[in-house]
Short mmCIF file of C-alpha atoms and ligand atoms in Angstrom, two decimals:
data_model
loop_
_atom_site.label_atom_id
_atom_site.label_comp_id
_atom_site.label_asym_id
_atom_site.label_seq_id
_atom_site.Cartn_x
_atom_site.Cartn_y
_atom_site.Cartn_z
CA UNK A 222 -22.91 23.27 -4.23
CA UNK A 223 -20.04 24.24 -1.94
CA UNK A 224 -16.66 23.98 -3.66
CA UNK A 225 -14.44 21.08 -2.64
CA UNK A 226 -11.32 21.65 -0.54
CA UNK A 227 -8.13 20.72 -2.44
CA UNK A 228 -6.36 17.78 -0.78
CA UNK A 229 -2.68 16.87 -0.76
CA UNK A 230 -0.40 14.14 0.52
CA UNK A 231 1.86 15.28 3.35
CA UNK A 232 3.49 12.11 4.67
CA UNK A 233 4.63 8.69 3.45
CA UNK A 234 6.28 5.74 5.11
CA UNK A 235 6.71 2.02 4.68
CA UNK A 236 8.00 -1.03 6.45
CA UNK A 237 8.94 -4.50 5.21
CA UNK A 238 9.98 -7.40 7.43
CA UNK A 239 13.63 -8.47 7.49
CA UNK A 240 13.23 -12.10 6.47
CA UNK A 241 13.62 -12.78 2.75
CA UNK A 242 12.03 -15.77 1.01
CA UNK A 243 14.00 -16.45 -2.16
CA UNK A 244 13.03 -18.44 -5.24
CA UNK A 245 15.75 -20.95 -4.33
CA UNK A 246 14.00 -21.58 -0.99
CA UNK A 247 10.64 -22.01 -2.75
CA UNK A 248 12.25 -24.60 -5.05
CA UNK A 249 12.69 -26.74 -1.93
CA UNK A 250 9.04 -26.31 -0.88
CA UNK A 251 7.07 -26.89 -4.13
CA UNK A 252 7.69 -28.12 -7.68
CA UNK A 253 8.90 -24.83 -9.16
CA UNK A 254 12.09 -23.20 -10.37
CA UNK A 255 13.78 -19.84 -10.16
CA UNK A 256 13.62 -19.64 -13.98
CA UNK A 257 9.85 -20.24 -14.08
CA UNK A 258 9.12 -17.69 -11.36
CA UNK A 259 11.38 -14.99 -12.82
CA UNK A 260 10.09 -15.49 -16.38
CA UNK A 261 6.39 -15.67 -15.47
CA UNK A 262 6.29 -13.09 -12.68
CA UNK A 263 9.55 -11.10 -12.45
CA UNK A 264 9.79 -11.95 -8.72
CA UNK A 265 13.13 -13.00 -7.20
CA UNK A 266 12.34 -12.70 -3.50
CA UNK A 267 9.64 -11.50 -1.11
CA UNK A 268 9.64 -10.46 2.57
CA UNK A 269 7.99 -12.65 5.21
CA UNK A 270 6.80 -11.49 8.64
CA UNK A 271 8.53 -13.02 11.65
CA UNK A 272 6.64 -15.21 14.15
CA UNK A 273 6.04 -12.28 16.53
CA UNK A 274 4.84 -9.87 13.85
CA UNK A 275 1.18 -9.06 13.25
CA UNK A 276 -0.37 -6.83 10.60
CA UNK A 277 -1.05 -3.94 12.99
CA UNK A 278 2.58 -3.94 14.15
CA UNK A 279 3.83 -3.49 10.59
CA UNK A 280 1.14 -0.85 9.95
CA UNK A 281 2.23 1.04 13.07
CA UNK A 282 5.85 1.18 11.91
CA UNK A 283 4.80 2.48 8.48
CA UNK A 284 2.38 4.99 10.08
CA UNK A 285 5.03 6.34 12.47
CA UNK A 286 7.36 6.92 9.52
CA UNK A 287 4.57 8.72 7.63
CA UNK A 288 3.85 10.91 10.67
CA UNK A 289 7.55 11.82 10.94
CA UNK A 290 7.63 12.60 7.21
CA UNK A 291 4.54 14.81 7.63
CA UNK A 292 5.94 16.44 10.80
CA UNK A 293 2.54 15.75 12.32
CA UNK A 294 1.71 14.56 15.84
CA UNK A 295 -0.62 11.55 16.15
CA UNK A 296 -3.13 13.64 18.14
CA UNK A 297 -3.73 15.68 15.00
CA UNK A 298 -5.15 12.69 13.12
CA UNK A 299 -8.94 12.67 12.67
CA UNK A 300 -9.24 9.25 11.06
CA UNK A 301 -7.22 6.04 10.68
CA UNK A 302 -8.13 3.73 7.80
CA UNK A 303 -6.41 0.36 7.56
CA UNK A 304 -6.69 -1.39 4.21
CA UNK A 305 -6.10 -5.11 4.67
CA UNK A 306 -7.46 -8.60 4.07
CA UNK A 307 -5.09 -10.07 6.65
CA UNK A 308 -6.02 -8.04 9.72
CA UNK A 309 -4.93 -9.12 13.20
CA UNK A 310 -8.30 -10.87 13.66
CA UNK A 311 -11.82 -10.84 12.14
CA UNK A 312 -12.72 -8.01 14.50
CA UNK A 313 -12.05 -5.52 16.03
CA UNK A 314 -10.68 -3.54 13.11
CA UNK A 315 -6.90 -3.49 12.81
CA UNK A 316 -7.20 0.31 12.41
CA UNK A 317 -8.24 0.49 16.09
CA UNK A 318 -5.00 -1.19 17.23
CA UNK A 319 -2.91 1.01 14.92
CA UNK A 320 -4.70 4.17 16.09
CA UNK A 321 -4.28 3.30 19.77
CA UNK A 322 -0.62 2.31 19.55
CA UNK A 323 0.50 5.34 17.57
CA UNK A 324 -1.40 7.64 19.98
CA UNK A 325 -4.13 8.89 17.62
CA UNK A 326 -6.26 9.84 20.63
CA UNK A 327 -8.89 11.90 18.78
CA UNK A 328 -9.29 9.69 15.72
CA UNK A 329 -11.94 7.28 14.57
CA UNK A 330 -10.91 4.23 12.62
CA UNK A 331 -12.06 1.34 10.47
CA UNK A 332 -10.74 -1.24 8.02
CA UNK A 333 -11.33 -1.53 4.29
CA UNK A 334 -11.28 -5.02 2.78
CA UNK A 335 -10.71 -4.32 -0.89
CA UNK A 336 -7.72 -6.66 -1.25
CA UNK A 337 -5.11 -5.38 -3.74
CA UNK A 338 -7.18 -2.24 -4.46
CA UNK A 339 -7.37 -1.41 -0.74
CA UNK A 340 -5.00 1.56 -0.60
CA UNK A 341 -6.55 3.20 -3.66
CA UNK A 342 -10.04 2.74 -2.18
CA UNK A 343 -8.86 4.00 1.22
CA UNK A 344 -7.35 7.09 -0.38
CA UNK A 345 -10.60 7.81 -2.22
CA UNK A 346 -12.50 7.55 1.09
CA UNK A 347 -9.97 9.92 2.72
CA UNK A 348 -10.56 12.36 -0.16
CA UNK A 349 -14.31 12.21 0.50
CA UNK A 350 -13.82 13.28 4.11
CA UNK A 351 -11.13 15.90 3.56
CA UNK A 352 -12.46 17.56 0.41
CA UNK A 353 -15.88 18.06 2.01
CA UNK A 354 -14.32 19.56 5.14
CA UNK A 355 -15.48 16.78 7.49
CA UNK A 356 -11.92 15.86 8.52
CA UNK A 357 -8.51 17.49 8.11
CA UNK A 358 -5.93 14.76 8.67
CA UNK A 359 -6.48 11.17 7.54
CA UNK A 360 -3.99 8.32 7.83
CA UNK A 361 -4.40 5.54 5.25
CA UNK A 362 -2.41 2.37 5.92
CA UNK A 363 -2.11 -0.62 3.60
CA UNK A 364 -0.76 -3.57 5.56
CA UNK A 365 -0.74 -7.28 4.82
CA UNK A 366 0.73 -10.52 6.14
CA UNK A 367 -0.24 -12.63 3.15
CA UNK A 368 2.20 -15.36 4.18
CA UNK A 369 -0.38 -16.37 6.84
CA UNK A 370 -3.09 -17.08 4.22
CA UNK A 371 -0.90 -18.42 1.41
CA UNK A 372 -0.79 -22.19 1.00
CA UNK A 373 2.90 -23.11 0.76
CA UNK A 374 1.93 -26.40 -0.88
CA UNK A 375 0.19 -24.57 -3.80
CA UNK A 376 2.75 -23.50 -6.41
CA UNK A 377 0.11 -21.45 -8.26
CA UNK A 378 -0.03 -18.91 -5.45
CA UNK A 379 2.86 -19.30 -3.01
CA UNK A 380 5.48 -17.87 -5.35
CA UNK A 381 3.63 -14.60 -5.80
CA UNK A 382 2.98 -13.02 -2.43
CA UNK A 383 4.91 -11.20 0.30
CA UNK A 384 4.34 -9.15 3.45
CA UNK A 385 4.71 -5.43 4.19
CA UNK A 386 3.02 -2.14 5.03
CA UNK A 387 2.82 1.35 3.58
CA UNK A 388 1.17 4.49 4.95
CA UNK A 389 0.10 7.87 3.63
CA UNK A 390 -1.26 10.96 5.40
CA UNK A 391 -3.65 13.22 3.53
CA UNK A 392 -4.52 16.77 4.54
CA UNK A 393 -5.77 19.97 2.86
CA UNK A 394 -3.38 21.02 0.09
CA UNK A 395 -2.47 24.34 1.71
CA UNK A 396 -0.83 22.40 4.54
CA UNK A 397 0.47 19.44 2.48
CA UNK A 398 2.06 21.60 -0.19
CA UNK A 399 2.53 18.57 -2.50
CA UNK A 400 0.75 15.55 -3.91
CA UNK A 401 -2.46 17.26 -4.99
CA UNK A 402 -5.28 14.72 -5.25
CA UNK A 403 -6.93 15.08 -8.66
CA UNK A 404 -9.26 12.09 -8.60
CA UNK A 405 -9.46 8.52 -9.81
CA UNK A 406 -12.02 5.77 -9.48
CA UNK A 407 -13.47 2.88 -7.49
CA UNK A 408 -15.07 0.05 -9.47
CA UNK A 409 -16.21 -3.54 -9.09
CA UNK A 410 -17.45 -6.33 -11.28
CA UNK A 411 -19.67 -8.23 -8.89
CA UNK A 412 -18.78 -11.22 -6.81
CA UNK A 413 -16.05 -13.52 -8.11
CA UNK A 414 -15.33 -15.79 -5.15
CA UNK A 415 -14.38 -18.56 -7.55
CA UNK A 416 -11.57 -16.47 -9.08
CA UNK A 417 -9.70 -15.13 -6.05
CA UNK A 418 -10.72 -15.69 -2.44
CA UNK A 419 -10.09 -17.22 0.96
CA UNK A 420 -13.25 -19.35 1.04
CA UNK A 421 -13.21 -20.47 4.70
CA UNK A 422 -13.50 -18.69 8.03
CA UNK A 423 -16.36 -16.32 7.17
CA UNK A 424 -20.14 -16.76 7.47
CA UNK A 425 -20.32 -18.78 4.24
CA UNK A 426 -17.97 -21.51 5.47
CA UNK A 427 -17.30 -20.89 9.18
CA UNK A 428 -14.15 -22.41 10.62
CA UNK A 429 -14.65 -26.11 11.30
CA UNK A 430 -12.54 -29.27 11.27
CA UNK A 431 -13.78 -29.78 7.72
CA UNK A 432 -12.80 -26.28 6.56
CA UNK A 433 -9.33 -26.79 8.01
CA UNK A 434 -8.97 -30.28 6.49
CA UNK A 435 -9.94 -28.86 3.09
CA UNK A 436 -7.44 -26.00 3.49
CA UNK A 437 -10.27 -23.50 2.92
CA UNK A 438 -8.61 -20.84 5.06
CA UNK A 439 -5.89 -20.49 2.42
CA UNK A 440 -6.07 -18.28 -0.68
CA UNK A 441 -7.48 -19.91 -3.85
CA UNK A 442 -6.87 -18.30 -7.21
CA UNK A 443 -7.66 -18.81 -10.88
CA UNK A 444 -4.39 -17.21 -12.00
CA UNK A 445 -5.12 -16.91 -15.72
CA UNK A 446 -8.49 -15.22 -15.17
CA UNK A 447 -6.88 -12.73 -12.78
CA UNK A 448 -4.04 -12.19 -15.26
CA UNK A 449 -6.42 -11.27 -18.13
CA UNK A 450 -8.59 -9.09 -15.89
CA UNK A 451 -5.55 -7.26 -14.53
CA UNK A 452 -4.06 -6.51 -17.95
CA UNK A 453 -7.44 -5.24 -19.20
CA UNK A 454 -8.27 -2.92 -16.30
CA UNK A 455 -4.68 -1.68 -15.87
CA UNK A 456 -4.68 -0.58 -19.52
CA UNK A 457 -8.18 0.96 -19.25
CA UNK A 458 -7.29 2.99 -16.16
CA UNK A 459 -4.07 4.35 -17.65
CA UNK A 460 -5.77 5.11 -20.98
CA UNK A 461 -8.53 6.99 -19.16
CA UNK A 462 -5.93 9.12 -17.40
CA UNK A 463 -4.09 9.79 -20.67
CA UNK A 464 -7.39 10.82 -22.31
CA UNK A 465 -8.26 13.09 -19.39
CA UNK A 466 -4.94 14.87 -18.83
CA UNK A 467 -2.76 14.13 -21.88
CA UNK A 468 0.25 11.82 -22.06
CA UNK A 469 2.78 14.61 -21.52
CA UNK A 470 1.32 15.32 -18.08
CA UNK A 471 2.00 11.82 -16.77
CA UNK A 472 5.29 11.64 -14.89
CA UNK A 473 5.07 8.14 -13.45
CA UNK A 474 2.78 5.12 -13.22
CA UNK A 475 2.94 3.33 -9.87
CA UNK A 476 0.71 0.29 -10.30
CA UNK A 477 -0.29 -2.44 -7.90
CA UNK A 478 2.77 -4.70 -7.97
CA UNK A 479 0.93 -7.71 -9.29
CA UNK A 480 3.25 -9.46 -11.72
CA UNK A 481 5.88 -7.92 -13.99
CA UNK A 482 4.38 -9.69 -17.03
CA UNK A 483 0.96 -8.16 -16.34
CA UNK A 484 2.51 -4.71 -16.10
CA UNK A 485 4.54 -5.23 -19.29
CA UNK A 486 1.56 -6.64 -21.21
CA UNK A 487 -0.65 -3.69 -20.25
CA UNK A 488 2.05 -1.12 -21.10
CA UNK A 489 2.70 -2.92 -24.38
CA UNK A 490 -1.02 -2.86 -25.27
CA UNK A 491 -0.94 0.92 -24.71
CA UNK A 492 2.32 1.30 -26.68
CA UNK A 493 3.82 3.07 -23.65
CA UNK A 494 7.43 2.57 -22.47
CA UNK A 495 8.21 0.63 -19.29
CA UNK A 496 10.41 3.57 -18.18
CA UNK A 497 7.17 5.26 -17.11
CA UNK A 498 6.53 2.54 -14.51
CA UNK A 499 7.88 2.14 -11.00
CA UNK A 500 8.27 -1.50 -10.02
CA UNK A 501 9.68 -3.20 -6.94
CA UNK A 502 8.08 -6.59 -7.60
CA UNK A 503 11.45 -8.25 -8.10
CA UNK A 504 12.33 -7.59 -4.42
CA UNK A 505 8.95 -7.65 -2.68
CA UNK A 506 6.46 -9.70 -4.74
CA UNK A 507 2.77 -8.88 -4.50
CA UNK A 508 1.87 -7.40 -1.10
CA UNK A 509 -1.82 -6.74 -1.92
CA UNK A 510 -3.10 -3.57 -0.19
CA UNK A 511 0.44 -2.66 0.88
CA UNK A 512 1.90 -2.74 -2.62
CA UNK A 513 0.85 0.71 -3.90
CA UNK A 514 1.79 2.69 -0.75
CA UNK A 515 5.14 0.87 -0.41
CA UNK A 516 5.89 1.52 -4.10
CA UNK A 517 4.80 5.17 -3.79
CA UNK A 518 6.94 5.66 -0.68
CA UNK A 519 9.96 4.06 -2.39
CA UNK A 520 9.42 6.01 -5.62
CA UNK A 521 9.30 9.34 -3.75
CA UNK A 522 12.41 8.42 -1.74
CA UNK A 523 14.19 7.55 -5.00
CA UNK A 524 13.27 10.95 -6.49
CA UNK A 525 11.20 9.33 -9.25
CA UNK A 526 8.22 11.71 -8.98
CA UNK A 527 8.54 14.79 -11.17
CA UNK A 528 7.42 18.15 -9.84
CA UNK A 529 4.19 19.32 -11.45
CA UNK A 530 3.63 15.97 -13.22
CA UNK A 531 1.05 13.31 -12.46
CA UNK A 532 1.56 10.08 -10.55
CA UNK A 533 -1.04 7.50 -11.64
CA UNK A 534 -1.75 4.53 -9.39
CA UNK A 535 -3.94 1.78 -10.87
CA UNK A 536 -4.84 -1.17 -8.62
CA UNK A 537 -6.92 -4.31 -9.16
CA UNK A 538 -7.66 -7.55 -7.40
CA UNK A 539 -10.13 -9.72 -5.52
CA UNK A 540 -13.76 -8.70 -5.71
CA UNK A 541 -13.19 -8.32 -8.52
CA UNK A 542 -12.50 -4.71 -7.64
CA UNK A 543 -10.27 -2.05 -9.16
CA UNK A 544 -9.63 1.65 -9.19
CA UNK A 545 -7.00 4.33 -9.53
CA UNK A 546 -5.57 7.37 -7.89
CA UNK A 547 -4.18 10.45 -9.64
CA UNK A 548 -1.93 12.87 -7.74
CA UNK A 549 -0.11 15.92 -9.09
CA UNK A 550 3.36 16.04 -7.51
O1 UT7 B 248 -3.22 -9.12 -7.02
C1 UT7 B 248 -3.97 -10.08 -7.70
C2 UT7 B 248 -3.48 -11.43 -7.25
N1 UT7 B 248 -3.32 -12.33 -8.31
C3 UT7 B 248 -2.21 -12.42 -9.09
O2 UT7 B 248 -1.29 -11.66 -8.96
C4 UT7 B 248 -2.17 -13.51 -10.13
C5 UT7 B 248 -2.21 -13.08 -11.53
N2 UT7 B 248 -1.85 -14.21 -12.37
C6 UT7 B 248 -0.56 -14.54 -12.60
O3 UT7 B 248 0.32 -13.84 -12.14
C7 UT7 B 248 -0.28 -15.72 -13.48
O4 UT7 B 248 -1.47 -16.23 -14.01
C8 UT7 B 248 0.50 -16.84 -12.73
C9 UT7 B 248 1.91 -16.36 -12.43
C10 UT7 B 248 -0.20 -17.21 -11.45
C11 UT7 B 248 0.61 -18.07 -13.60
O5 UT7 B 248 1.25 -17.76 -14.80
P1 UT7 B 248 0.63 -18.26 -16.18
O6 UT7 B 248 1.57 -17.87 -17.24
O7 UT7 B 248 -0.78 -17.75 -16.26
O8 UT7 B 248 0.69 -19.83 -16.04
P2 UT7 B 248 -0.52 -20.88 -16.07
O9 UT7 B 248 -1.39 -20.70 -14.89
O10 UT7 B 248 -1.13 -20.83 -17.43
O11 UT7 B 248 0.25 -22.23 -15.91
C12 UT7 B 248 1.18 -22.70 -16.88
C13 UT7 B 248 1.85 -23.94 -16.32
C14 UT7 B 248 0.86 -24.95 -15.70
O12 UT7 B 248 1.35 -26.25 -15.98
P3 UT7 B 248 0.68 -27.11 -17.17
O13 UT7 B 248 -0.77 -27.25 -16.79
O14 UT7 B 248 0.87 -26.31 -18.41
O15 UT7 B 248 1.47 -28.37 -17.13
C15 UT7 B 248 0.97 -24.69 -14.22
O16 UT7 B 248 0.68 -25.85 -13.45
O17 UT7 B 248 2.72 -23.56 -15.25
C16 UT7 B 248 2.44 -24.38 -14.10
N3 UT7 B 248 2.77 -23.61 -12.90
C17 UT7 B 248 4.00 -23.59 -12.38
N4 UT7 B 248 5.14 -24.20 -12.75
C18 UT7 B 248 6.23 -23.96 -11.99
C19 UT7 B 248 1.95 -22.83 -12.16
N5 UT7 B 248 2.64 -22.30 -11.14
C20 UT7 B 248 3.91 -22.75 -11.25
C21 UT7 B 248 5.09 -22.56 -10.51
N6 UT7 B 248 6.21 -23.18 -10.91
N7 UT7 B 248 5.13 -21.78 -9.41
#
């Protein structure tokens, strides 16, 4: 077998909308309290897209920042992958709009609908293309406007989610010079539409007066089931990385920003200190596919990644689907 081409990460960028939705504002919308939200989730505020904003527009801003960071022109991109469950429309793919508007004239593009695991899955797909020599430069965007599918009369979900976009550019390691991709995983546990889903608007329950009346185009979630699943797989993915590379090699864990209590429970079950974790959930809430690339972009900007050490990115969510990404910085 031909040897695989080492891949690195050469550009990062993110964008979050200006408008903040605070816990105090949510107190006026549903029967909740700042105390409950902070204690159960760690979230104090989240960003909400403005009326004129669409998912592609946020993805474009993140992608342009990643291109500038990579010192790469858009014509050099071979592929644009947009990871989202809140694309501009059912089709065409949001990646096509992003690719066109940033000027990625040579690139192909498609979307990945892996919910909160989207960016990790998209990065694994990018690795498949680059490491086999099919493509050289792949842009992976995670972008979500969850505020358009969250039911602001459902206190179980509306306190958790926010909007934003993050982008990464992968390329062969000799050009990237940093962020060597070491591996990771993509996994799923079969269909769990009853646990976490937007039931309406697809081929199962096409949009109708009835689907709208029953609020089926909003997210439904069995929070406790998701909580237990997330703690379990988060801990498994980190443990696997520790077993594979050794604890001393791990410089930082940048998990899907799901809920501070989930992160703390998983770290506690592994007897690992929270200092190893990067978290921005207090400011941004859960932004699904955008959460890992935004957190990675912020962590790099804050100088939190240690040279030569590993950054581990576990993600988990609807599907149920989960996976992780391991980069050496
Ligand atoms: O990326 C994956 C996406 N999914 C998630 O991130 C969700 C993961 N799950 C969670 O984060 C947690 O399960 C929640 C934060 C959603 C809920 O926390 P919990 O500690 O599991 O609470 P619970 O569902 O067991 O509910 C406890 C109580 C219930 O009241 P009763 O039945 O005990 O009277 C809920 O109705 O808390 C109530 N409750 C709330 N109270 C105030 C649920 N949501 C709220 C709220 N404010 N926003």
